[in-house]
Amino acid sequence: MRKIKISFRILAFVLAGLFLHYILPQQDVLRVTGISDRIVTLSSFQRYFYAQTDAGEDEGSIRDLRLINTERKRTYLFGLVRMGESVMVYRNEDTGWIWPPYFKFDSSNLEAQAQAFIARPDQWVVVTHYGWRIPFLTLYPNAVSIKEVSGPDYRPIPWFNIFFFIFLMGGLMFLRAMWRQFRERSVDPLLDAAGDRVDEVQAEVAERKGRVARWMDTWRSKDNKQLPPE
């Protein structure tokens, strides 16, 4: 039972980590090399990873997918660890008012910005995005914003993620303290009362069994007295 609980906690921790890694913003230092459009038909599985269509358009499985082609500095752990350079393709679509909560409505303007940077191949920029690049599932991270930076050595600091995890840990500690207080004031007294009641019931049952046993013993003694001697 203990191993099952530990396995369940590890699984929940991994799933929560994957969810946060997908949804939290990440920043890549890169150069824009091109833009392209593709007409794609999304499967029912792929639609879980794509945002809604652009504001004002009808929802459907067929999408006009805007893509931004780049050459970026490879990073890990929300941009804190850097490696070499690699190509990366981002999608460019609105998120709207619902989910994820980036409230992006300017995908056309973002495409115009990216196109302007193509004419400046030496200009390095920071793309803020969320999501994963999974080639065999045709999934792309969604670019949220683009801004100029000084050069390839620029290191963006993920302030939002830092404060998010600080507030997350604080919130979890606060909920844990509330639960412990609620348990001490409400749950534990109820459990103690229930345990005391169980003990009382067991004591009453034992006492009744003892009475019945003593009563049976009296009948056995009478029967023994009535038996004639051999």
Tab-separated table of C-alpha atoms in Angstrom:
chain	number	residue	atom	x	y	z
A	1	MET	CA	0.000	0.000	0.000
A	2	ARG	CA	2.852	2.363	0.845
A	3	LYS	CA	4.499	1.729	-2.537
A	4	ILE	CA	1.198	2.481	-4.299
A	5	LYS	CA	0.927	5.826	-2.480
A	6	ILE	CA	4.526	6.726	-3.348
A	7	SER	CA	3.986	5.777	-7.010
A	8	PHE	CA	0.808	7.839	-7.155
A	9	ARG	CA	2.567	10.881	-5.677
A	10	ILE	CA	5.472	10.558	-8.129
A	11	LEU	CA	3.038	10.275	-11.046
A	12	ALA	CA	1.078	13.326	-9.877
A	13	PHE	CA	4.326	15.297	-9.459
A	14	VAL	CA	5.518	14.369	-12.971
A	15	LEU	CA	2.177	15.251	-14.570
A	16	ALA	CA	2.067	18.593	-12.757
A	17	GLY	CA	5.641	19.337	-13.853
A	18	LEU	CA	4.869	18.531	-17.492
A	19	PHE	CA	1.751	20.693	-17.383
A	20	LEU	CA	3.648	23.669	-15.952
A	21	HIS	CA	6.522	23.214	-18.413
A	22	TYR	CA	4.042	23.301	-21.291
A	23	ILE	CA	1.932	26.244	-20.150
A	24	LEU	CA	4.467	28.605	-18.525
A	25	PRO	CA	6.178	31.209	-20.731
A	26	GLN	CA	9.684	30.540	-22.016
A	27	GLN	CA	12.047	32.918	-23.790
A	28	ASP	CA	14.418	32.032	-26.626
A	29	VAL	CA	17.184	34.205	-28.071
A	30	LEU	CA	17.181	33.778	-31.849
A	31	ARG	CA	17.289	35.215	-35.361
A	32	VAL	CA	14.207	35.126	-37.583
A	33	THR	CA	14.990	33.405	-40.899
A	34	GLY	CA	11.557	33.233	-42.524
A	35	ILE	CA	7.797	32.935	-42.209
A	36	SER	CA	5.377	30.554	-43.903
A	37	ASP	CA	1.731	29.538	-43.957
A	38	ARG	CA	0.351	26.004	-44.044
A	39	ILE	CA	-3.146	24.636	-44.358
A	40	VAL	CA	-3.397	21.765	-41.875
A	41	THR	CA	-6.185	19.479	-40.735
A	42	LEU	CA	-5.894	18.900	-37.025
A	43	SER	CA	-6.705	15.529	-35.536
A	44	SER	CA	-8.805	15.267	-32.387
A	45	PHE	CA	-5.591	14.701	-30.395
A	46	GLN	CA	-3.724	17.651	-31.937
A	47	ARG	CA	-6.540	20.053	-31.135
A	48	TYR	CA	-5.756	19.701	-27.422
A	49	PHE	CA	-2.363	21.338	-28.068
A	50	TYR	CA	-3.499	24.112	-30.394
A	51	ALA	CA	-5.159	27.306	-29.298
A	52	GLN	CA	-8.398	28.567	-30.789
A	53	THR	CA	-8.614	30.089	-34.242
A	54	ASP	CA	-7.892	33.784	-34.754
A	55	ALA	CA	-10.386	36.178	-33.214
A	56	GLY	CA	-13.445	36.566	-35.441
A	57	GLU	CA	-12.997	33.274	-37.315
A	58	ASP	CA	-15.055	30.096	-37.025
A	59	GLU	CA	-13.672	27.168	-35.060
A	60	GLY	CA	-12.843	24.066	-37.086
A	61	SER	CA	-10.367	21.265	-37.672
A	62	ILE	CA	-8.847	22.953	-40.768
A	63	ARG	CA	-6.408	25.724	-39.855
A	64	ASP	CA	-4.362	28.267	-41.761
A	65	LEU	CA	-1.252	27.803	-39.648
A	66	ARG	CA	1.195	30.711	-39.488
A	67	LEU	CA	4.773	29.608	-38.845
A	68	ILE	CA	7.887	31.570	-37.859
A	69	ASN	CA	11.193	29.942	-38.855
A	70	THR	CA	14.195	30.787	-36.683
A	71	GLU	CA	17.725	29.912	-35.693
A	72	ARG	CA	17.966	30.002	-31.923
A	73	LYS	CA	20.230	29.441	-28.984
A	74	ARG	CA	19.227	26.127	-27.442
A	75	THR	CA	18.193	26.510	-23.813
A	76	TYR	CA	16.935	24.264	-21.035
A	77	LEU	CA	15.279	24.755	-17.673
A	78	PHE	CA	13.256	27.806	-18.722
A	79	GLY	CA	16.258	29.370	-20.441
A	80	LEU	CA	18.680	29.084	-17.528
A	81	VAL	CA	20.966	26.514	-19.203
A	82	ARG	CA	22.377	27.207	-22.699
A	83	MET	CA	23.814	24.890	-25.314
A	84	GLY	CA	24.613	25.485	-28.999
A	85	GLU	CA	22.436	26.730	-31.867
A	86	SER	CA	19.588	24.948	-33.608
A	87	VAL	CA	16.643	25.698	-35.845
A	88	MET	CA	13.196	26.127	-34.322
A	89	VAL	CA	9.771	26.652	-35.820
A	90	TYR	CA	7.067	28.478	-33.884
A	91	ARG	CA	3.405	28.704	-34.660
A	92	ASN	CA	1.679	32.058	-34.472
A	93	GLU	CA	-1.966	31.941	-33.429
A	94	ASP	CA	-4.287	33.785	-31.085
A	95	THR	CA	-5.099	32.400	-27.648
A	96	GLY	CA	-8.197	34.530	-27.054
A	97	TRP	CA	-9.848	34.995	-23.682
A	98	ILE	CA	-10.040	31.368	-22.586
A	99	TRP	CA	-7.031	29.045	-22.431
A	100	PRO	CA	-4.128	29.373	-22.121
A	101	PRO	CA	-4.460	32.784	-20.424
A	102	TYR	CA	-2.094	34.791	-22.610
A	103	PHE	CA	-4.883	36.940	-24.111
A	104	LYS	CA	-3.180	37.118	-27.486
A	105	PHE	CA	-5.221	38.678	-30.300
A	106	ASP	CA	-2.471	40.153	-32.515
A	107	SER	CA	-1.071	37.193	-34.455
A	108	SER	CA	-1.199	39.244	-37.676
A	109	ASN	CA	0.854	42.029	-36.084
A	110	LEU	CA	3.327	39.470	-34.740
A	111	GLU	CA	3.730	38.057	-38.257
A	112	ALA	CA	4.471	41.553	-39.553
A	113	GLN	CA	7.105	42.019	-36.834
A	114	ALA	CA	8.737	38.706	-37.711
A	115	GLN	CA	8.737	39.607	-41.393
A	116	ALA	CA	10.494	42.894	-40.613
A	117	PHE	CA	13.260	41.026	-38.790
A	118	ILE	CA	13.890	38.810	-41.819
A	119	ALA	CA	15.341	41.834	-43.607
A	120	ARG	CA	17.728	42.301	-40.669
A	121	PRO	CA	19.475	38.907	-40.442
A	122	ASP	CA	22.029	40.151	-37.894
A	123	GLN	CA	19.365	41.324	-35.451
A	124	TRP	CA	18.839	39.017	-32.494
A	125	VAL	CA	15.464	38.940	-30.798
A	126	VAL	CA	13.726	37.273	-27.871
A	127	VAL	CA	10.613	35.244	-28.598
A	128	THR	CA	8.334	34.564	-25.667
A	129	HIS	CA	6.383	31.362	-26.218
A	130	TYR	CA	4.738	28.387	-24.586
A	131	GLY	CA	4.311	24.781	-25.659
A	132	TRP	CA	6.514	22.054	-27.112
A	133	ARG	CA	8.007	21.187	-30.472
A	134	ILE	CA	7.135	17.552	-31.236
A	135	PRO	CA	7.913	16.854	-34.915
A	136	PHE	CA	6.203	13.465	-35.276
A	137	LEU	CA	2.962	14.960	-33.886
A	138	THR	CA	3.348	18.193	-35.913
A	139	LEU	CA	3.225	20.319	-32.779
A	140	TYR	CA	4.861	23.724	-32.507
A	141	PRO	CA	5.323	26.106	-29.569
A	142	ASN	CA	3.119	29.185	-29.888
A	143	ALA	CA	4.976	32.507	-30.097
A	144	VAL	CA	3.409	35.200	-27.914
A	145	SER	CA	5.700	38.198	-28.459
A	146	ILE	CA	8.940	39.301	-30.147
A	147	LYS	CA	11.331	42.031	-29.033
A	148	GLU	CA	14.814	43.156	-30.035
A	149	VAL	CA	17.848	42.391	-27.856
A	150	SER	CA	21.480	43.458	-27.880
A	151	GLY	CA	22.952	40.223	-29.219
A	152	PRO	CA	23.213	36.434	-28.982
A	153	ASP	CA	24.730	36.622	-25.487
A	154	TYR	CA	21.645	38.290	-24.024
A	155	ARG	CA	20.195	36.242	-21.168
A	156	PRO	CA	16.535	36.848	-20.402
A	157	ILE	CA	15.543	36.389	-16.775
A	158	PRO	CA	12.276	34.447	-16.370
A	159	TRP	CA	10.818	36.810	-13.786
A	160	PHE	CA	7.261	35.574	-14.268
A	161	ASN	CA	8.240	31.951	-13.664
A	162	ILE	CA	10.331	32.879	-10.637
A	163	PHE	CA	7.466	34.780	-8.977
A	164	PHE	CA	4.984	32.116	-10.061
A	165	PHE	CA	6.879	29.362	-8.258
A	166	ILE	CA	7.390	31.584	-5.210
A	167	PHE	CA	3.634	32.236	-4.991
A	168	LEU	CA	2.913	28.576	-5.764
A	169	MET	CA	5.093	27.359	-2.900
A	170	GLY	CA	3.633	30.008	-0.604
A	171	GLY	CA	0.101	29.003	-1.587
A	172	LEU	CA	0.812	25.307	-1.025
A	173	MET	CA	2.306	26.024	2.403
A	174	PHE	CA	-0.705	28.194	3.272
A	175	LEU	CA	-3.143	25.461	2.195
A	176	ARG	CA	-1.159	22.880	4.157
A	177	ALA	CA	-1.315	25.065	7.275
A	178	MET	CA	-5.071	25.590	6.795
A	179	TRP	CA	-5.622	21.851	6.372
A	180	ARG	CA	-3.621	21.021	9.493
A	181	GLN	CA	-5.578	23.618	11.478
A	182	PHE	CA	-8.883	22.324	10.109
A	183	ARG	CA	-7.847	18.775	10.905
A	184	GLU	CA	-6.859	19.653	14.469
A	185	ARG	CA	-10.087	21.571	15.108
A	186	SER	CA	-12.633	19.501	13.196
A	187	VAL	CA	-11.412	16.179	11.834
A	188	ASP	CA	-9.342	14.898	14.771
A	189	PRO	CA	-12.092	15.567	17.392
A	190	LEU	CA	-14.589	13.705	15.210
A	191	LEU	CA	-12.188	10.789	14.782
A	192	ASP	CA	-11.482	10.748	18.526
A	193	ALA	CA	-15.203	10.823	19.303
A	194	ALA	CA	-15.813	8.029	16.807
A	195	GLY	CA	-12.974	5.999	18.335
A	196	ASP	CA	-14.349	6.541	21.845
A	197	ARG	CA	-17.802	5.465	20.678
A	198	VAL	CA	-16.335	2.328	19.102
A	199	ASP	CA	-14.544	1.542	22.366
A	200	GLU	CA	-17.791	2.033	24.300
A	201	VAL	CA	-19.696	-0.243	21.941
A	202	GLN	CA	-16.988	-2.897	22.174
A	203	ALA	CA	-17.048	-2.628	25.971
A	204	GLU	CA	-20.850	-2.995	26.022
A	205	VAL	CA	-20.657	-6.011	23.720
A	206	ALA	CA	-17.970	-7.591	25.874
A	207	GLU	CA	-20.042	-6.954	29.014
A	208	ARG	CA	-23.135	-8.538	27.452
A	209	LYS	CA	-21.104	-11.532	26.336
A	210	GLY	CA	-19.815	-11.844	29.885
A	211	ARG	CA	-23.353	-11.753	31.284
A	212	VAL	CA	-24.495	-14.399	28.835
A	213	ALA	CA	-21.462	-16.545	29.661
A	214	ARG	CA	-22.133	-16.239	33.427
A	215	TRP	CA	-25.799	-17.096	32.907
A	216	MET	CA	-24.843	-20.157	30.880
A	217	ASP	CA	-22.390	-21.151	33.610
A	218	THR	CA	-25.198	-21.087	36.193
A	219	TRP	CA	-27.253	-23.511	34.082
A	220	ARG	CA	-24.289	-25.796	33.625
A	221	SER	CA	-23.725	-25.895	37.377
A	222	LYS	CA	-27.414	-26.785	37.989
A	223	ASP	CA	-27.230	-29.571	35.415
A	224	ASN	CA	-24.137	-30.979	37.079
A	225	LYS	CA	-25.854	-30.993	40.482
A	226	GLN	CA	-28.889	-32.895	39.125
A	227	LEU	CA	-26.800	-35.722	37.642
A	228	PRO	CA	-26.926	-38.874	39.884
A	229	PRO	CA	-23.659	-40.168	41.241
A	230	GLU	CA	-22.221	-43.193	39.461
